[in-house]
Coordinates of C-alpha atoms in Angstrom, one line a residue:
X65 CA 20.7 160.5 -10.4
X66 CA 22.3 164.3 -9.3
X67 CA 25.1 163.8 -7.7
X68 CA 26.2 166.6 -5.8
X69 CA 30.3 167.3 -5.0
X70 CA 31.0 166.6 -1.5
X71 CA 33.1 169.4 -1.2
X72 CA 31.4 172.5 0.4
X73 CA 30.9 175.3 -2.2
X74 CA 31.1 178.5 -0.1
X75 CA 29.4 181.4 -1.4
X76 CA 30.3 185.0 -1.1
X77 CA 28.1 188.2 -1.9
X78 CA 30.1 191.2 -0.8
X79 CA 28.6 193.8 -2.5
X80 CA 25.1 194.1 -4.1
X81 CA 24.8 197.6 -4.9
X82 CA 22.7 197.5 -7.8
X83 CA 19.0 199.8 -7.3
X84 CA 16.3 198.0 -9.3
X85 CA 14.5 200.7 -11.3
X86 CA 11.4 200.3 -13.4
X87 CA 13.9 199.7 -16.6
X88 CA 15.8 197.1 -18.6
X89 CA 18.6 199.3 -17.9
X90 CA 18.2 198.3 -14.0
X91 CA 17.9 194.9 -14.0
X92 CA 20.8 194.6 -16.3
X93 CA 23.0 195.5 -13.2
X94 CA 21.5 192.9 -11.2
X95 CA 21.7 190.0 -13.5
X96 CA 25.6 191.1 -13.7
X97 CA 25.8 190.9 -10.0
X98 CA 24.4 187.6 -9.3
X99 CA 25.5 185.6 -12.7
X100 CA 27.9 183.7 -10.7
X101 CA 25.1 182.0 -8.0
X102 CA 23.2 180.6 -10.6
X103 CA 24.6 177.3 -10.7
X104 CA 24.3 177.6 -6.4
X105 CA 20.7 178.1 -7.1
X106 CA 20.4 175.3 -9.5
X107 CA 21.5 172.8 -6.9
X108 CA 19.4 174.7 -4.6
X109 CA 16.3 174.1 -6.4
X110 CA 17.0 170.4 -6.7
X111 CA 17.7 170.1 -3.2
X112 CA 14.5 172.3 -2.1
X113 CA 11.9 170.1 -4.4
X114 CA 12.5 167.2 -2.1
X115 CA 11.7 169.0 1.1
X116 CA 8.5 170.5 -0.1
X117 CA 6.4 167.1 1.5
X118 CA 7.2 168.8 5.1
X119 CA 7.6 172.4 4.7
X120 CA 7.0 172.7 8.6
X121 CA 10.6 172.2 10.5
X122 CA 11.7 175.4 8.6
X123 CA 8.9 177.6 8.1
X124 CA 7.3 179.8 10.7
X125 CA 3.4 180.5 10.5
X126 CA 2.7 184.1 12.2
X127 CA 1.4 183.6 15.9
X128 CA -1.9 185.2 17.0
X129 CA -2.7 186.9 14.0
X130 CA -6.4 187.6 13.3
X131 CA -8.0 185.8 10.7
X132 CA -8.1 187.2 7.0
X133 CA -11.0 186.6 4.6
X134 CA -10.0 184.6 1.4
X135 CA -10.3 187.7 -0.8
X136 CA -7.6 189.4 1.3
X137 CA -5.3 187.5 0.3
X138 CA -5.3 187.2 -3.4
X139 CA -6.6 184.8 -6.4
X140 CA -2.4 184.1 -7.3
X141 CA -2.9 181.5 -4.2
X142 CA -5.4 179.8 -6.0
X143 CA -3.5 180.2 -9.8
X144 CA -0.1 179.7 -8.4
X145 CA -1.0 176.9 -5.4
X146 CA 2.5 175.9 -5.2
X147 CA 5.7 177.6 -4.9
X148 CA 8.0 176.4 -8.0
X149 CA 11.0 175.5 -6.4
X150 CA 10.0 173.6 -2.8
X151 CA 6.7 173.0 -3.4
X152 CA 5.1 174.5 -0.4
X153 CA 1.6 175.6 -0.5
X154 CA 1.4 179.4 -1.2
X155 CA -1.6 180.5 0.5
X156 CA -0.3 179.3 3.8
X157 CA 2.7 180.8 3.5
X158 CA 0.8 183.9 2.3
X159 CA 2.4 186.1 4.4
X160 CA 6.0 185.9 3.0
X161 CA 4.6 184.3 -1.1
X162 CA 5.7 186.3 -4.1
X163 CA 4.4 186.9 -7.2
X164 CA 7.3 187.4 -10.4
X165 CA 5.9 189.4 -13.4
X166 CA 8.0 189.7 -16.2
X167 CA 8.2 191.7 -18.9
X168 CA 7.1 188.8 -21.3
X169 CA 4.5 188.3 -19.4
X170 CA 5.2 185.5 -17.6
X171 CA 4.0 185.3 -13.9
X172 CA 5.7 183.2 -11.4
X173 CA 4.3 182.3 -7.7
X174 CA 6.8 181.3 -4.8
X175 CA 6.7 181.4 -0.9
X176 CA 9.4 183.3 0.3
X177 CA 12.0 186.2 -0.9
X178 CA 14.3 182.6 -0.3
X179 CA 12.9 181.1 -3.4
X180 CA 12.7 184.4 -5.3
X181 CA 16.5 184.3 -5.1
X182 CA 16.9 181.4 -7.0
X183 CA 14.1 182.7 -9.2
X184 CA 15.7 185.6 -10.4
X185 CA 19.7 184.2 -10.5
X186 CA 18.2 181.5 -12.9
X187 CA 16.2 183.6 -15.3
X188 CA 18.6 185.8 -16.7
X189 CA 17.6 186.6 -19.3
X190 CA 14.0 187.9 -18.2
X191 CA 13.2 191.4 -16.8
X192 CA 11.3 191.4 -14.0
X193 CA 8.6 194.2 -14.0
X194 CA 7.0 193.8 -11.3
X195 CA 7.6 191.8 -7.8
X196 CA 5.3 191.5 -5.1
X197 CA 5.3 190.3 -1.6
X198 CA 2.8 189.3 0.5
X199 CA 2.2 191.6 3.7
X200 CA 3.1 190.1 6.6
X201 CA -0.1 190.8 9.1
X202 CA -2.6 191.5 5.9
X203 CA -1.1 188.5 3.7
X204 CA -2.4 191.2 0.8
X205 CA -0.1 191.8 -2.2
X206 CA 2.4 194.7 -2.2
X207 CA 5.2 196.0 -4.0
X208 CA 8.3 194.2 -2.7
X209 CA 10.7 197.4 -3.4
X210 CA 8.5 199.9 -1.6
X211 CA 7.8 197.6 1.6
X212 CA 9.2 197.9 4.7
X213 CA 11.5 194.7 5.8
X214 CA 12.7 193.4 8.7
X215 CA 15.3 190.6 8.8
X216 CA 15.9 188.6 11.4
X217 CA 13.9 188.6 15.0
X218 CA 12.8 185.8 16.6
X219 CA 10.1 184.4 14.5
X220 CA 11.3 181.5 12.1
X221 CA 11.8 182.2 8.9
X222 CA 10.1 181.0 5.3
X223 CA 13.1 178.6 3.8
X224 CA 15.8 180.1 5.6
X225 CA 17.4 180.3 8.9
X226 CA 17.2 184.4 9.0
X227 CA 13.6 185.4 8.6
X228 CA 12.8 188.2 6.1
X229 CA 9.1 190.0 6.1
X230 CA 7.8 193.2 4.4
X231 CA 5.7 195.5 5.5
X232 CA 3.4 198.1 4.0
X233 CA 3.7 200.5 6.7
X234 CA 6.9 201.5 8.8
X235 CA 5.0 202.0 12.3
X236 CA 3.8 198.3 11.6
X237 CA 7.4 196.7 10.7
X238 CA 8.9 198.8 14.0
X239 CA 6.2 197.9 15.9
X240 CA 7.1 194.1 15.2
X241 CA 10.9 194.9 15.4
X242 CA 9.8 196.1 19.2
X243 CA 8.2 192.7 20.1
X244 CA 10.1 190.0 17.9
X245 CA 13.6 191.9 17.8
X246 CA 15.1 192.2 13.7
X247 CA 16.4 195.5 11.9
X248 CA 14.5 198.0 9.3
X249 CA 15.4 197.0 5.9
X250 CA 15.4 198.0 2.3
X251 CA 14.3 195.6 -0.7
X252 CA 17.8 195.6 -2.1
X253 CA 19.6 195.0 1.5
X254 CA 16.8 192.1 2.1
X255 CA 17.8 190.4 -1.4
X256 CA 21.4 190.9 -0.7
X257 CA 20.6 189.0 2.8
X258 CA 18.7 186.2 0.7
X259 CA 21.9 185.8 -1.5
X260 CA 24.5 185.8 1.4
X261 CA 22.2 183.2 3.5
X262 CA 22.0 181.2 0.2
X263 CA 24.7 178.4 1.2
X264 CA 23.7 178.4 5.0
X265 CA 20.2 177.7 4.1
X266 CA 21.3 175.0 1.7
X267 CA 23.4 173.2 4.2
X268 CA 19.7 173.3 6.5
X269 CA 17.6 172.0 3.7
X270 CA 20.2 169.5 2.8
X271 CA 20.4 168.2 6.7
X272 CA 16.6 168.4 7.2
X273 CA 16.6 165.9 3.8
X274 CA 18.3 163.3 5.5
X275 CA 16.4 163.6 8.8
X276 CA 13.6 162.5 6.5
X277 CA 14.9 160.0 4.9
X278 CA 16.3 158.7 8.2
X279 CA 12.4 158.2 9.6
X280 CA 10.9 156.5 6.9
X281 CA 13.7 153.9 6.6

């Protein structure tokens, strides 16, 4: 049985300026800069695998969106079904999955740039070479550091109270800033957002654990 301290650990990111580059030499600055969350993330992970049976209460589906063929969105729905920390199903949360490679070769599949967090503060010691995100109206697969984001707005977000959502195109990601509200952001101000909502979204995951457990007993 995990036992997990009952005091609050509060966790502060105040600076993330590393720039991921296409080298070993870039990712080294970000493992420096979020060696400290791992053991956050470990507990996060725990507490996110028991959630997974009802993904719904914190995970926003996009309204009205016109329906995309199966090919659109990618055969790493059908390889990767399930997002390896929460368990919810990736190609319904298509529009905000992502897809890890490293340089090993090792490919991981998870729902949100949430989960991605925890990803990439427990695996150290990999390098990540490539990280893709799916689009948010195509649901196709696109490089997560050359997308357009947009935190916040007023559609809920994938594991996290803060939505986060990339874009291929900036007309499309102002065009949704204009009709759900959020801000233009870059991949590294998006992960820096996923690491400062980290304990906020842990304290949402934890509560909506024991609304569970409080209906079935």
């Amino acid at each position: 049985m995990l036992t997990i301290c009952p005091t609050p650990i509060t966790l502060y990111v105040r600076t993330f300026p590393w720039k991921i580059e296409k080298t070993r030499e870039g990712y080294s600055k970000m493992k420096k800069m979020i060696f400290g969350f791992s053991l956050s993330a470990c507990i996060l992970a725990v507490a996110c695998s028991a959630f997974a049976a009802d993904p719904k209460p914190c995970c926003g589906l996009p309204a009205k969106q016109p329906a995309v063929a199966t090919t659109a969105v990618g055969s790493d729905v059908k390889t990767f079904a399930d997002c390896k920390y929460c368990g919810n199903n990736r190609e319904k949360f298509s529009f905000s999955r992502i897809l890890i490679e490293y340089d090993d070769g090792t490919v991981i599949g998870l729902c949100s740039i949430h989960c991605a967090a925890v990803e990439l503060a427990n695996e150290l010691d990999r390098t990540p070479k490539s990280i893709k995100v799916g689009e948010y109206t195509s649901r196709e697969l696109i490089d997560a550091e050359k997308a357009f984001w947009v935190i916040g707005g007023t559609r809920q977000g994938v594991m996290t109270k803060q939505a986060k959502w990339a874009f291929a195109k900036k007309d499309a990601a102002e065009k949704f800033i204009k009709e759900n509200g959020g801000t233009l952001a870059t991949f590294d101000q998006v992960m820096k957002a996923a690491y400062d909502d980290m304990y906020q979204d842990t304290r949402m995951l934890r509560e909506k654990r024991k609304m569970m457990r409080m209906k079935t007993n």
